[in-house]
């Protein structure tokens, strides 16, 4: 083991012991997290409204404090943005993460406190490195620099001393000065607003650096990598960064992109770790490279609850704690955080793949699904089917989106897919049939609706032109950062916009 790695291992030993503790005692650790949050917020407006100081049990907290979404919390958040103190959290909050991935033109501004920066987001980043060093003690990542592909920031409309922007930009903007010695590019470039200009500047300033790790969204990094190869005339990324060994990724399912990365970074020493880091908090880390499941991090100042999907639309849905969840069941996540979110529904759905330790996969979004005909199609299903169809037909995708086509007096319902390919299938009919069949294999509701074409006809699968999805993001001012086109929609708004752009 290199001397530097040995020192890092000694520093990380205490933290790895703490991680082992919440693996074995999740309920106790989570209970302590909740009551620490309640104590710290008891003198805030929300703490006084619900008498946090008298809550003695988790059940009492659940009974007293309602589950909320952004719309029901927006007025309080706007008060915080205007500079009011002690509304949702006891700290003066000057940073607001502008949410990504929303289909609405109306942005969400998630408060980011000093506590959530230090005890959640940055702690998560440190834990990724600690886990990586534990998994690969002979690594040489710390001899080079890390490249993070993030978003942008700007002054918000309420106060000249507070900022909003992509979470990645907020994290970069608040890093200690010494971290900038081991990362690239410099902050002024990393936080540029215009994606096309940022792409050029990052390429110019990093191609001669010793980059050993990457952090970002796989789809956007592909754009950067291909731009770099085009500019330099190199065949693969190792010709530019020969010591590259780690890609820390998140935001979208990596499976459809894995083969592309293997070709662009042809090395058996290249490693990939997934993280689940949203505007609302840092939630999970892949701690086993042989499994796509991620370890739910239980001591970041977040208290978790999980609502079964069958309960989601009820007025008072059943919310389970960490010790009550079951395996292989879809849950909507509810979080209470040290950023001032109280029983907040973030919109993601997860499934637990193991308990003790509690590991999850992201199964989709509560708003990103197709259930126009009772098929209950979720993103996990569609990603799995896309990956299978690509393997069967030797195809490589860039991106995709799907939506229902409704029944008419003449036609049955079906799903419409628009898929932009990096490499088109050798046999498009085989690709289409494989996609449809795999959806039936992984989703019994879809299979039942497709049986003998009784309810659903064979899907309409269309090829998207080059740069279709980038053009859609540009149209909605969402280029770069962690933004992405929703892959499943239960209405036709996005698919019709894509269809119009596809014909231009």
Short mmCIF file of C-alpha atoms in Angstrom, two decimals:
data_model
loop_
_atom_site.label_atom_id
_atom_site.label_comp_id
_atom_site.label_asym_id
_atom_site.label_seq_id
_atom_site.Cartn_x
_atom_site.Cartn_y
_atom_site.Cartn_z
CA UNK A 1 0.00 0.00 0.00
CA UNK A 2 1.40 3.47 -0.91
CA UNK A 3 2.47 5.55 2.10
CA UNK A 4 -0.09 8.28 1.31
CA UNK A 5 -2.88 5.70 1.20
CA UNK A 6 -1.72 4.26 4.54
CA UNK A 7 -2.00 7.71 6.12
CA UNK A 8 -5.43 8.21 4.59
CA UNK A 9 -6.53 4.80 5.90
CA UNK A 10 -5.48 5.76 9.43
CA UNK A 11 -7.41 9.03 9.19
CA UNK A 12 -10.47 7.20 7.86
CA UNK A 13 -10.42 4.39 10.41
CA UNK A 14 -12.68 6.17 12.91
CA UNK A 15 -15.16 7.11 10.19
CA UNK A 16 -15.32 3.59 8.79
CA UNK A 17 -16.04 2.36 12.33
CA UNK A 18 -18.97 4.81 12.53
CA UNK A 19 -20.31 3.49 9.22
CA UNK A 20 -20.13 -0.05 10.61
CA UNK A 21 -22.14 1.14 13.61
CA UNK A 22 -25.11 2.42 11.59
CA UNK A 23 -25.00 -0.72 9.47
CA UNK A 24 -25.64 -2.82 12.58
CA UNK A 25 -27.81 -0.36 14.57
CA UNK A 26 -29.81 1.57 11.94
CA UNK A 27 -32.93 2.22 14.05
CA UNK A 28 -30.97 3.62 16.99
CA UNK A 29 -28.82 5.83 14.79
CA UNK A 30 -31.86 7.16 12.92
CA UNK A 31 -33.76 7.87 16.13
CA UNK A 32 -30.78 9.87 17.40
CA UNK A 33 -30.66 11.81 14.14
CA UNK A 34 -34.32 12.82 14.44
CA UNK A 35 -34.17 13.99 18.03
CA UNK A 36 -30.97 15.91 17.38
CA UNK A 37 -32.77 17.73 14.54
CA UNK A 38 -35.82 18.44 16.72
CA UNK A 39 -33.65 19.86 19.50
CA UNK A 40 -31.71 22.12 17.14
CA UNK A 41 -34.89 23.47 15.54
CA UNK A 42 -37.17 23.81 18.58
CA UNK A 43 -36.83 27.61 18.64
CA UNK A 44 -37.60 28.09 14.95
CA UNK A 45 -41.02 29.07 13.63
CA UNK A 46 -41.79 25.52 12.57
CA UNK A 47 -40.43 24.16 15.85
CA UNK A 48 -42.77 26.39 17.83
CA UNK A 49 -45.72 25.64 15.54
CA UNK A 50 -45.47 21.91 16.18
CA UNK A 51 -43.96 22.08 19.68
CA UNK A 52 -40.81 20.16 18.84
CA UNK A 53 -39.67 20.42 22.45
CA UNK A 54 -42.52 18.15 23.60
CA UNK A 55 -42.08 15.38 21.01
CA UNK A 56 -40.81 12.25 22.77
CA UNK A 57 -41.43 9.51 20.18
CA UNK A 58 -41.12 9.02 16.44
CA UNK A 59 -44.81 8.17 16.25
CA UNK A 60 -45.66 11.52 17.88
CA UNK A 61 -43.47 13.33 15.34
CA UNK A 62 -45.26 11.55 12.49
CA UNK A 63 -48.67 12.32 13.94
CA UNK A 64 -47.97 15.97 14.61
CA UNK A 65 -45.92 17.09 11.57
CA UNK A 66 -47.58 16.75 8.13
CA UNK A 67 -45.87 15.33 5.05
CA UNK A 68 -45.15 18.15 2.63
CA UNK A 69 -43.99 18.74 -0.93
CA UNK A 70 -42.27 21.80 -2.33
CA UNK A 71 -45.49 23.62 -3.18
CA UNK A 72 -46.76 23.40 0.39
CA UNK A 73 -43.38 24.55 1.75
CA UNK A 74 -42.69 27.24 -0.84
CA UNK A 75 -43.98 30.20 1.14
CA UNK A 76 -41.66 29.41 4.08
CA UNK A 77 -38.71 28.89 1.73
CA UNK A 78 -39.38 32.24 0.07
CA UNK A 79 -39.32 33.89 3.49
CA UNK A 80 -35.92 32.32 4.09
CA UNK A 81 -34.71 33.50 0.67
CA UNK A 82 -35.75 37.04 1.58
CA UNK A 83 -33.51 36.89 4.65
CA UNK A 84 -35.88 35.93 7.48
CA UNK A 85 -34.19 33.82 10.13
CA UNK A 86 -35.34 30.92 12.30
CA UNK A 87 -38.12 29.88 9.97
CA UNK A 88 -37.22 26.27 9.11
CA UNK A 89 -33.73 26.02 10.60
CA UNK A 90 -31.71 27.96 13.14
CA UNK A 91 -28.91 29.06 10.81
CA UNK A 92 -28.80 31.98 8.38
CA UNK A 93 -29.19 30.22 5.04
CA UNK A 94 -27.51 31.93 2.08
CA UNK A 95 -27.41 29.09 -0.44
CA UNK A 96 -30.31 27.61 -2.39
CA UNK A 97 -29.94 24.61 -4.68
CA UNK A 98 -31.95 25.15 -7.83
CA UNK A 99 -33.53 21.80 -8.47
CA UNK A 100 -32.75 19.91 -11.65
CA UNK A 101 -34.76 17.36 -13.57
CA UNK A 102 -38.08 19.15 -13.15
CA UNK A 103 -40.41 19.26 -16.14
CA UNK A 104 -41.94 22.47 -14.86
CA UNK A 105 -40.73 25.90 -15.92
CA UNK A 106 -41.07 26.86 -12.28
CA UNK A 107 -37.82 26.21 -10.41
CA UNK A 108 -37.50 24.86 -6.92
CA UNK A 109 -35.03 26.41 -4.50
CA UNK A 110 -33.86 23.99 -1.84
CA UNK A 111 -32.26 25.65 1.22
CA UNK A 112 -28.69 24.54 1.90
CA UNK A 113 -27.53 25.35 5.41
CA UNK A 114 -23.97 25.32 6.71
CA UNK A 115 -24.86 22.15 8.62
CA UNK A 116 -26.15 20.38 5.51
CA UNK A 117 -23.05 21.43 3.59
CA UNK A 118 -20.62 20.19 6.21
CA UNK A 119 -22.46 17.28 7.84
CA UNK A 120 -24.22 15.91 4.78
CA UNK A 121 -22.88 16.86 1.34
CA UNK A 122 -19.19 17.24 2.18
CA UNK A 123 -19.30 14.34 4.61
CA UNK A 124 -20.73 12.23 1.79
CA UNK A 125 -17.91 13.26 -0.51
CA UNK A 126 -15.30 12.35 2.10
CA UNK A 127 -17.01 9.00 2.69
CA UNK A 128 -16.87 8.18 -1.03
CA UNK A 129 -13.09 8.62 -0.93
CA UNK A 130 -12.79 6.66 2.33
CA UNK A 131 -14.80 3.77 0.89
CA UNK A 132 -12.82 3.86 -2.35
CA UNK A 133 -9.52 3.77 -0.47
CA UNK A 134 -10.80 0.83 1.57
CA UNK A 135 -11.93 -1.05 -1.56
CA UNK A 136 -8.71 -0.35 -3.49
CA UNK A 137 -5.86 0.24 -1.02
CA UNK A 138 -3.27 0.20 -3.83
CA UNK A 139 -4.95 3.06 -5.71
CA UNK A 140 -2.98 6.09 -6.88
CA UNK A 141 -5.88 8.48 -7.24
CA UNK A 142 -4.52 10.91 -4.67
CA UNK A 143 -1.41 11.53 -6.78
CA UNK A 144 -3.48 13.44 -9.33
CA UNK A 145 -6.43 15.81 -9.58
CA UNK A 146 -10.18 15.32 -9.67
CA UNK A 147 -12.40 16.84 -12.36
CA UNK A 148 -15.95 17.66 -11.30
CA UNK A 149 -18.40 18.59 -14.03
CA UNK A 150 -20.94 20.81 -12.32
CA UNK A 151 -23.44 23.56 -12.97
CA UNK A 152 -23.61 27.31 -12.51
CA UNK A 153 -24.64 29.92 -9.98
CA UNK A 154 -25.92 33.47 -9.88
CA UNK A 155 -27.25 35.99 -7.36
CA UNK A 156 -30.87 35.24 -6.51
CA UNK A 157 -33.65 37.77 -6.92
CA UNK A 158 -34.21 38.49 -3.23
CA UNK A 159 -30.84 39.21 -1.62
CA UNK A 160 -27.46 40.35 -2.88
CA UNK A 161 -25.63 38.24 -0.29
CA UNK A 162 -27.24 34.90 -1.15
CA UNK A 163 -26.87 32.60 -4.12
CA UNK A 164 -28.81 30.04 -6.03
CA UNK A 165 -27.57 27.54 -8.60
CA UNK A 166 -27.00 23.87 -9.23
CA UNK A 167 -26.04 21.94 -6.11
CA UNK A 168 -22.70 21.04 -7.69
CA UNK A 169 -21.92 24.73 -8.14
CA UNK A 170 -22.79 25.48 -4.51
CA UNK A 171 -20.51 22.69 -3.36
CA UNK A 172 -17.65 23.88 -5.56
CA UNK A 173 -18.16 27.48 -4.48
CA UNK A 174 -17.86 26.65 -0.78
CA UNK A 175 -14.94 24.22 -0.87
CA UNK A 176 -11.96 24.98 1.42
CA UNK A 177 -9.12 26.69 -0.47
CA UNK A 178 -6.81 23.68 -0.18
CA UNK A 179 -9.24 21.45 -2.07
CA UNK A 180 -8.67 23.61 -5.16
CA UNK A 181 -5.09 22.37 -5.16
CA UNK A 182 -6.29 18.83 -5.96
CA UNK A 183 -9.14 19.59 -8.34
CA UNK A 184 -9.50 21.02 -11.84
CA UNK A 185 -10.52 23.25 -13.59
CA UNK A 186 -10.26 26.45 -11.57
CA UNK A 187 -13.43 27.69 -9.93
CA UNK A 188 -14.16 30.50 -12.40
CA UNK A 189 -14.33 27.95 -15.24
CA UNK A 190 -16.16 25.29 -13.23
CA UNK A 191 -18.97 27.76 -12.47
CA UNK A 192 -19.41 29.22 -15.96
CA UNK A 193 -23.04 29.62 -17.02
CA UNK A 194 -22.80 28.91 -20.75
CA UNK A 195 -22.39 25.20 -21.36
CA UNK A 196 -20.75 25.42 -24.80
CA UNK A 197 -18.16 27.93 -23.58
CA UNK A 198 -17.53 25.91 -20.44
CA UNK A 199 -16.92 22.80 -22.56
CA UNK A 200 -14.18 24.60 -24.50
CA UNK A 201 -12.54 26.09 -21.41
CA UNK A 202 -12.54 22.81 -19.46
CA UNK A 203 -10.92 21.07 -22.41
CA UNK A 204 -8.26 23.75 -22.81
CA UNK A 205 -7.31 23.82 -19.15
CA UNK A 206 -7.43 20.14 -18.19
CA UNK A 207 -5.95 18.18 -21.10
CA UNK A 208 -2.43 18.73 -19.72
CA UNK A 209 -3.36 17.96 -16.10
CA UNK A 210 -2.84 14.63 -14.35
CA UNK A 211 -6.53 13.85 -13.89
CA UNK A 212 -7.10 10.64 -11.91
CA UNK A 213 -10.81 10.92 -11.09
CA UNK A 214 -14.04 12.27 -12.54
CA UNK A 215 -17.27 13.24 -10.78
CA UNK A 216 -20.54 14.01 -12.50
CA UNK A 217 -23.52 12.84 -14.54
CA UNK A 218 -22.60 10.14 -17.12
CA UNK A 219 -24.53 11.65 -20.03
CA UNK A 220 -22.92 15.10 -19.68
CA UNK A 221 -19.45 13.64 -19.17
CA UNK A 222 -19.84 11.76 -22.45
CA UNK A 223 -20.34 15.07 -24.23
CA UNK A 224 -17.17 16.46 -22.61
CA UNK A 225 -15.11 13.33 -23.32
CA UNK A 226 -16.08 13.22 -26.98
CA UNK A 227 -15.32 16.92 -27.35
CA UNK A 228 -11.87 16.35 -25.83
CA UNK A 229 -11.13 13.43 -28.15
CA UNK A 230 -12.23 15.48 -31.15
CA UNK A 231 -10.03 18.44 -30.16
CA UNK A 232 -6.96 16.35 -29.33
CA UNK A 233 -7.35 13.72 -32.03
CA UNK A 234 -6.84 10.98 -29.45
CA UNK A 235 -8.49 7.56 -29.65
CA UNK A 236 -9.52 7.23 -26.02
CA UNK A 237 -9.44 9.16 -22.76
CA UNK A 238 -6.40 7.30 -21.42
CA UNK A 239 -4.35 8.91 -24.20
CA UNK A 240 -5.13 12.22 -22.50
CA UNK A 241 -5.20 11.12 -18.85
CA UNK A 242 -3.21 7.85 -18.59
CA UNK A 243 -3.61 7.69 -14.79
CA UNK A 244 -7.40 8.01 -14.75
CA UNK A 245 -8.84 5.36 -12.42
CA UNK A 246 -12.19 6.45 -10.93
CA UNK A 247 -15.52 7.83 -12.11
CA UNK A 248 -17.90 8.86 -9.32
CA UNK A 249 -21.26 9.13 -11.04
CA UNK A 250 -24.92 9.76 -10.24
CA UNK A 251 -28.06 11.45 -11.45
CA UNK A 252 -29.09 8.77 -13.94
CA UNK A 253 -28.80 5.02 -14.30
CA UNK A 254 -25.28 4.16 -15.44
CA UNK A 255 -26.15 0.80 -17.04
CA UNK A 256 -27.08 2.12 -20.52
CA UNK A 257 -23.76 4.01 -20.67
CA UNK A 258 -21.38 1.42 -19.23
CA UNK A 259 -20.29 -0.06 -22.56
CA UNK A 260 -19.55 3.38 -23.99
CA UNK A 261 -17.32 4.20 -21.04
CA UNK A 262 -15.47 0.89 -21.37
CA UNK A 263 -14.62 1.79 -24.96
CA UNK A 264 -13.67 5.37 -24.16
CA UNK A 265 -11.63 4.34 -21.09
CA UNK A 266 -10.22 0.90 -22.02
CA UNK A 267 -8.58 -0.09 -18.75
CA UNK A 268 -9.17 -2.93 -16.30
CA UNK A 269 -7.94 -0.54 -13.59
CA UNK A 270 -10.79 1.89 -14.19
CA UNK A 271 -13.34 1.88 -11.37
CA UNK A 272 -16.90 3.22 -11.12
CA UNK A 273 -18.80 4.16 -7.96
CA UNK A 274 -22.37 5.43 -7.93
CA UNK A 275 -23.65 8.01 -5.47
CA UNK A 276 -27.13 9.28 -4.69
CA UNK A 277 -26.63 12.98 -4.08
CA UNK A 278 -29.63 15.25 -4.65
CA UNK A 279 -30.28 18.93 -4.00
CA UNK A 280 -32.03 17.91 -0.78
CA UNK A 281 -29.17 15.83 0.59
CA UNK A 282 -26.51 13.18 0.10
CA UNK A 283 -28.23 9.85 0.61
CA UNK A 284 -26.29 6.78 -0.50
CA UNK A 285 -22.96 5.40 -1.76
CA UNK A 286 -22.12 2.26 -3.72
CA UNK A 287 -19.73 0.42 -1.40
CA UNK A 288 -19.54 -2.84 -3.38
CA UNK A 289 -18.45 -2.51 -7.03
CA UNK A 290 -19.93 -5.93 -7.86
CA UNK A 291 -23.45 -4.73 -7.00
CA UNK A 292 -25.45 -1.74 -8.24
CA UNK A 293 -27.04 -1.32 -4.79
CA UNK A 294 -25.99 1.64 -2.65
CA UNK A 295 -25.50 1.85 1.09
CA UNK A 296 -28.02 4.25 2.66
CA UNK A 297 -26.00 6.67 4.80
CA UNK A 298 -27.86 7.06 8.08
CA UNK A 299 -25.83 9.64 10.03
CA UNK A 300 -25.76 12.70 7.77
CA UNK A 301 -28.34 14.74 9.70
CA UNK A 302 -31.22 13.16 7.79
CA UNK A 303 -34.15 11.20 9.21
CA UNK A 304 -35.75 8.89 6.65
CA UNK A 305 -39.29 7.64 6.22
CA UNK A 306 -40.63 5.46 3.43
CA UNK A 307 -44.17 5.44 2.03
CA UNK A 308 -45.35 2.33 0.13
CA UNK A 309 -46.60 3.36 -3.29
CA UNK A 310 -50.06 1.97 -2.48
CA UNK A 311 -50.29 4.60 0.29
CA UNK A 312 -48.90 7.54 -1.62
CA UNK A 313 -52.10 9.31 -2.60
CA UNK A 314 -53.89 8.80 0.71
CA UNK A 315 -54.58 11.79 2.92
CA UNK A 316 -52.62 10.29 5.82
CA UNK A 317 -50.28 7.73 4.22
CA UNK A 318 -48.49 5.10 6.24
CA UNK A 319 -44.84 6.12 6.64
CA UNK A 320 -42.34 3.44 7.67
CA UNK A 321 -39.05 3.92 9.49
CA UNK A 322 -35.78 2.22 8.57
CA UNK A 323 -36.49 -0.85 10.72
CA UNK A 324 -39.96 -1.38 9.19
CA UNK A 325 -39.15 -1.53 5.47
CA UNK A 326 -39.33 -4.68 3.36
CA UNK A 327 -37.14 -5.82 0.50
CA UNK A 328 -37.99 -5.34 -3.18
CA UNK A 329 -40.86 -2.95 -2.50
CA UNK A 330 -41.24 0.48 -4.09
CA UNK A 331 -41.15 3.31 -1.54
CA UNK A 332 -41.41 7.06 -1.90
CA UNK A 333 -38.75 8.74 0.24
CA UNK A 334 -39.67 11.26 2.95
CA UNK A 335 -36.81 13.20 4.54
CA UNK A 336 -36.28 15.47 7.53
CA UNK A 337 -32.96 17.29 7.23
CA UNK A 338 -30.44 19.68 8.74
CA UNK A 339 -31.24 22.02 5.86
CA UNK A 340 -34.71 22.70 7.25
CA UNK A 341 -36.85 20.24 5.34
CA UNK A 342 -39.44 18.57 7.57
CA UNK A 343 -41.14 15.36 6.39
CA UNK A 344 -40.41 16.46 2.83
CA UNK A 345 -41.39 14.31 -0.15
CA UNK A 346 -38.50 14.55 -2.60
CA UNK A 347 -40.17 12.68 -5.45
CA UNK A 348 -37.78 9.72 -5.74
CA UNK A 349 -38.70 6.09 -5.27
CA UNK A 350 -36.34 3.38 -4.02
CA UNK A 351 -36.29 -0.31 -3.33
CA UNK A 352 -34.32 -1.98 -0.55
CA UNK A 353 -32.12 -4.80 -1.81
CA UNK A 354 -30.77 -5.73 1.63
CA UNK A 355 -31.15 -4.96 5.33
CA UNK A 356 -28.34 -4.85 7.89
CA UNK A 357 -26.80 -3.17 6.03
CA UNK A 358 -29.65 -1.25 4.39
CA UNK A 359 -28.93 -0.91 0.70
CA UNK A 360 -31.11 0.62 -1.99
CA UNK A 361 -31.52 1.08 -5.69
CA UNK A 362 -33.26 4.11 -7.17
CA UNK A 363 -36.36 2.73 -8.88
CA UNK A 364 -37.76 5.95 -10.32
CA UNK A 365 -39.62 9.15 -9.61
CA UNK A 366 -43.09 9.51 -8.17
CA UNK A 367 -43.91 11.77 -11.14
CA UNK A 368 -41.81 10.02 -13.79
CA UNK A 369 -43.66 6.85 -14.73
CA UNK A 370 -46.27 5.61 -17.19
CA UNK A 371 -49.52 4.33 -15.78
CA UNK A 372 -52.06 5.39 -18.40
CA UNK A 373 -53.43 1.87 -18.75
CA UNK A 374 -52.63 0.29 -15.38
CA UNK A 375 -49.18 -0.86 -16.49
CA UNK A 376 -47.25 0.96 -13.71
CA UNK A 377 -44.05 1.28 -15.72
CA UNK A 378 -41.16 2.78 -13.74
CA UNK A 379 -37.70 3.95 -14.78
CA UNK A 380 -36.00 0.86 -13.40
CA UNK A 381 -38.10 -1.19 -15.86
CA UNK A 382 -37.35 1.03 -18.84
CA UNK A 383 -33.61 1.28 -18.15
CA UNK A 384 -33.38 -2.50 -17.81
CA UNK A 385 -35.26 -3.05 -21.06
CA UNK A 386 -33.20 -0.47 -22.96
CA UNK A 387 -29.97 -2.06 -21.80
CA UNK A 388 -31.18 -5.53 -22.83
CA UNK A 389 -32.34 -4.35 -26.25
CA UNK A 390 -28.98 -2.67 -26.87
CA UNK A 391 -27.14 -5.87 -26.00
CA UNK A 392 -29.35 -7.93 -28.28
CA UNK A 393 -28.94 -5.64 -31.28
CA UNK A 394 -25.43 -4.26 -30.77
CA UNK A 395 -26.76 -0.74 -30.22
CA UNK A 396 -25.58 2.14 -28.04
CA UNK A 397 -27.98 4.82 -26.84
CA UNK A 398 -27.48 8.47 -25.99
CA UNK A 399 -30.85 9.11 -24.39
CA UNK A 400 -34.52 8.27 -24.55
CA UNK A 401 -37.98 9.33 -23.44
CA UNK A 402 -41.33 7.54 -23.50
CA UNK A 403 -44.98 8.43 -22.96
CA UNK A 404 -48.44 6.94 -23.54
CA UNK A 405 -50.40 7.17 -26.76
CA UNK A 406 -54.01 7.14 -25.65
CA UNK A 407 -56.82 4.93 -26.89
CA UNK A 408 -59.13 6.23 -29.59
CA UNK A 409 -62.27 4.84 -31.18
CA UNK A 410 -60.11 3.18 -33.83
CA UNK A 411 -56.91 2.33 -31.96
CA UNK A 412 -55.83 0.72 -28.72
CA UNK A 413 -53.37 2.45 -26.46
CA UNK A 414 -49.62 2.03 -26.80
CA UNK A 415 -46.37 3.56 -25.64
CA UNK A 416 -44.35 5.94 -27.78
CA UNK A 417 -40.57 5.95 -27.45
CA UNK A 418 -38.10 8.41 -28.96
CA UNK A 419 -34.54 7.09 -28.72
CA UNK A 420 -31.38 8.88 -29.76
CA UNK A 421 -28.66 6.37 -30.59
CA UNK A 422 -24.92 6.74 -30.36
CA UNK A 423 -24.75 3.60 -32.50
CA UNK A 424 -27.91 2.45 -34.24
CA UNK A 425 -29.03 -1.18 -33.84
CA UNK A 426 -27.82 -3.72 -36.38
CA UNK A 427 -31.46 -4.76 -36.61
CA UNK A 428 -34.01 -2.15 -35.52
CA UNK A 429 -36.87 -4.66 -35.50
CA UNK A 430 -34.90 -6.91 -33.16
CA UNK A 431 -34.16 -3.94 -30.90
CA UNK A 432 -37.86 -3.03 -30.75
CA UNK A 433 -39.00 -6.59 -30.08
CA UNK A 434 -36.33 -7.08 -27.39
CA UNK A 435 -37.35 -3.86 -25.67
CA UNK A 436 -41.02 -4.82 -25.60
CA UNK A 437 -40.36 -8.38 -24.45
CA UNK A 438 -37.99 -7.33 -21.68
CA UNK A 439 -40.57 -4.86 -20.37
CA UNK A 440 -43.00 -7.78 -20.15
CA UNK A 441 -40.38 -9.90 -18.38
CA UNK A 442 -39.69 -7.29 -15.67
CA UNK A 443 -43.20 -5.85 -15.26
CA UNK A 444 -46.13 -8.22 -14.88
CA UNK A 445 -48.68 -5.39 -15.19
CA UNK A 446 -47.23 -4.36 -18.54
CA UNK A 447 -47.17 -8.02 -19.58
CA UNK A 448 -50.85 -8.40 -18.72
CA UNK A 449 -51.80 -5.31 -20.75
CA UNK A 450 -49.71 -6.50 -23.70
CA UNK A 451 -51.12 -10.06 -23.65
CA UNK A 452 -52.52 -10.73 -27.13
CA UNK A 453 -52.57 -6.93 -27.64
CA UNK A 454 -55.77 -6.83 -25.58
CA UNK A 455 -55.13 -3.42 -24.00
CA UNK A 456 -51.77 -2.23 -25.29
CA UNK A 457 -50.50 -2.52 -28.84
CA UNK A 458 -46.85 -2.99 -29.72
CA UNK A 459 -45.00 0.24 -28.84
CA UNK A 460 -44.20 2.92 -31.38
CA UNK A 461 -40.40 3.25 -31.26
CA UNK A 462 -38.84 6.13 -33.17
CA UNK A 463 -35.26 7.17 -33.80
CA UNK A 464 -34.26 10.58 -32.55
CA UNK A 465 -31.97 12.75 -34.66
CA UNK A 466 -28.48 13.69 -33.48
CA UNK A 467 -28.44 16.10 -30.50
CA UNK A 468 -32.22 15.94 -30.11
CA UNK A 469 -32.12 15.74 -26.32
CA UNK A 470 -29.45 18.42 -25.99
CA UNK A 471 -31.61 20.69 -28.15
CA UNK A 472 -34.61 20.03 -25.89
CA UNK A 473 -32.53 20.93 -22.82
CA UNK A 474 -31.27 24.05 -24.57
CA UNK A 475 -34.86 25.01 -25.41
CA UNK A 476 -35.70 24.83 -21.70
CA UNK A 477 -32.46 26.56 -20.58
CA UNK A 478 -31.23 23.38 -18.88
CA UNK A 479 -27.89 22.71 -20.56
CA UNK A 480 -25.19 21.24 -18.34
CA UNK A 481 -25.04 20.42 -14.65
CA UNK A 482 -27.30 17.61 -13.55
CA UNK A 483 -30.20 18.41 -15.88
CA UNK A 484 -31.77 15.66 -17.93
CA UNK A 485 -34.85 14.94 -20.02
CA UNK A 486 -37.39 12.91 -18.00
CA UNK A 487 -37.29 9.38 -19.36
CA UNK A 488 -40.89 8.49 -18.56
CA UNK A 489 -43.92 10.78 -18.57
CA UNK A 490 -47.54 9.97 -17.87
CA UNK A 491 -48.69 12.67 -20.30
CA UNK A 492 -47.68 13.68 -23.82
CA UNK A 493 -46.25 17.17 -23.24
CA UNK A 494 -42.55 16.25 -23.42
CA UNK A 495 -42.85 13.58 -26.10
CA UNK A 496 -44.71 16.00 -28.37
CA UNK A 497 -42.04 18.67 -27.86
CA UNK A 498 -39.37 16.09 -28.73
CA UNK A 499 -41.37 14.98 -31.74
CA UNK A 500 -41.58 18.56 -33.02
CA UNK A 501 -37.84 19.10 -32.54
CA UNK A 502 -37.09 15.74 -34.16
CA UNK A 503 -38.72 16.92 -37.37
CA UNK A 504 -36.71 20.14 -37.58
#
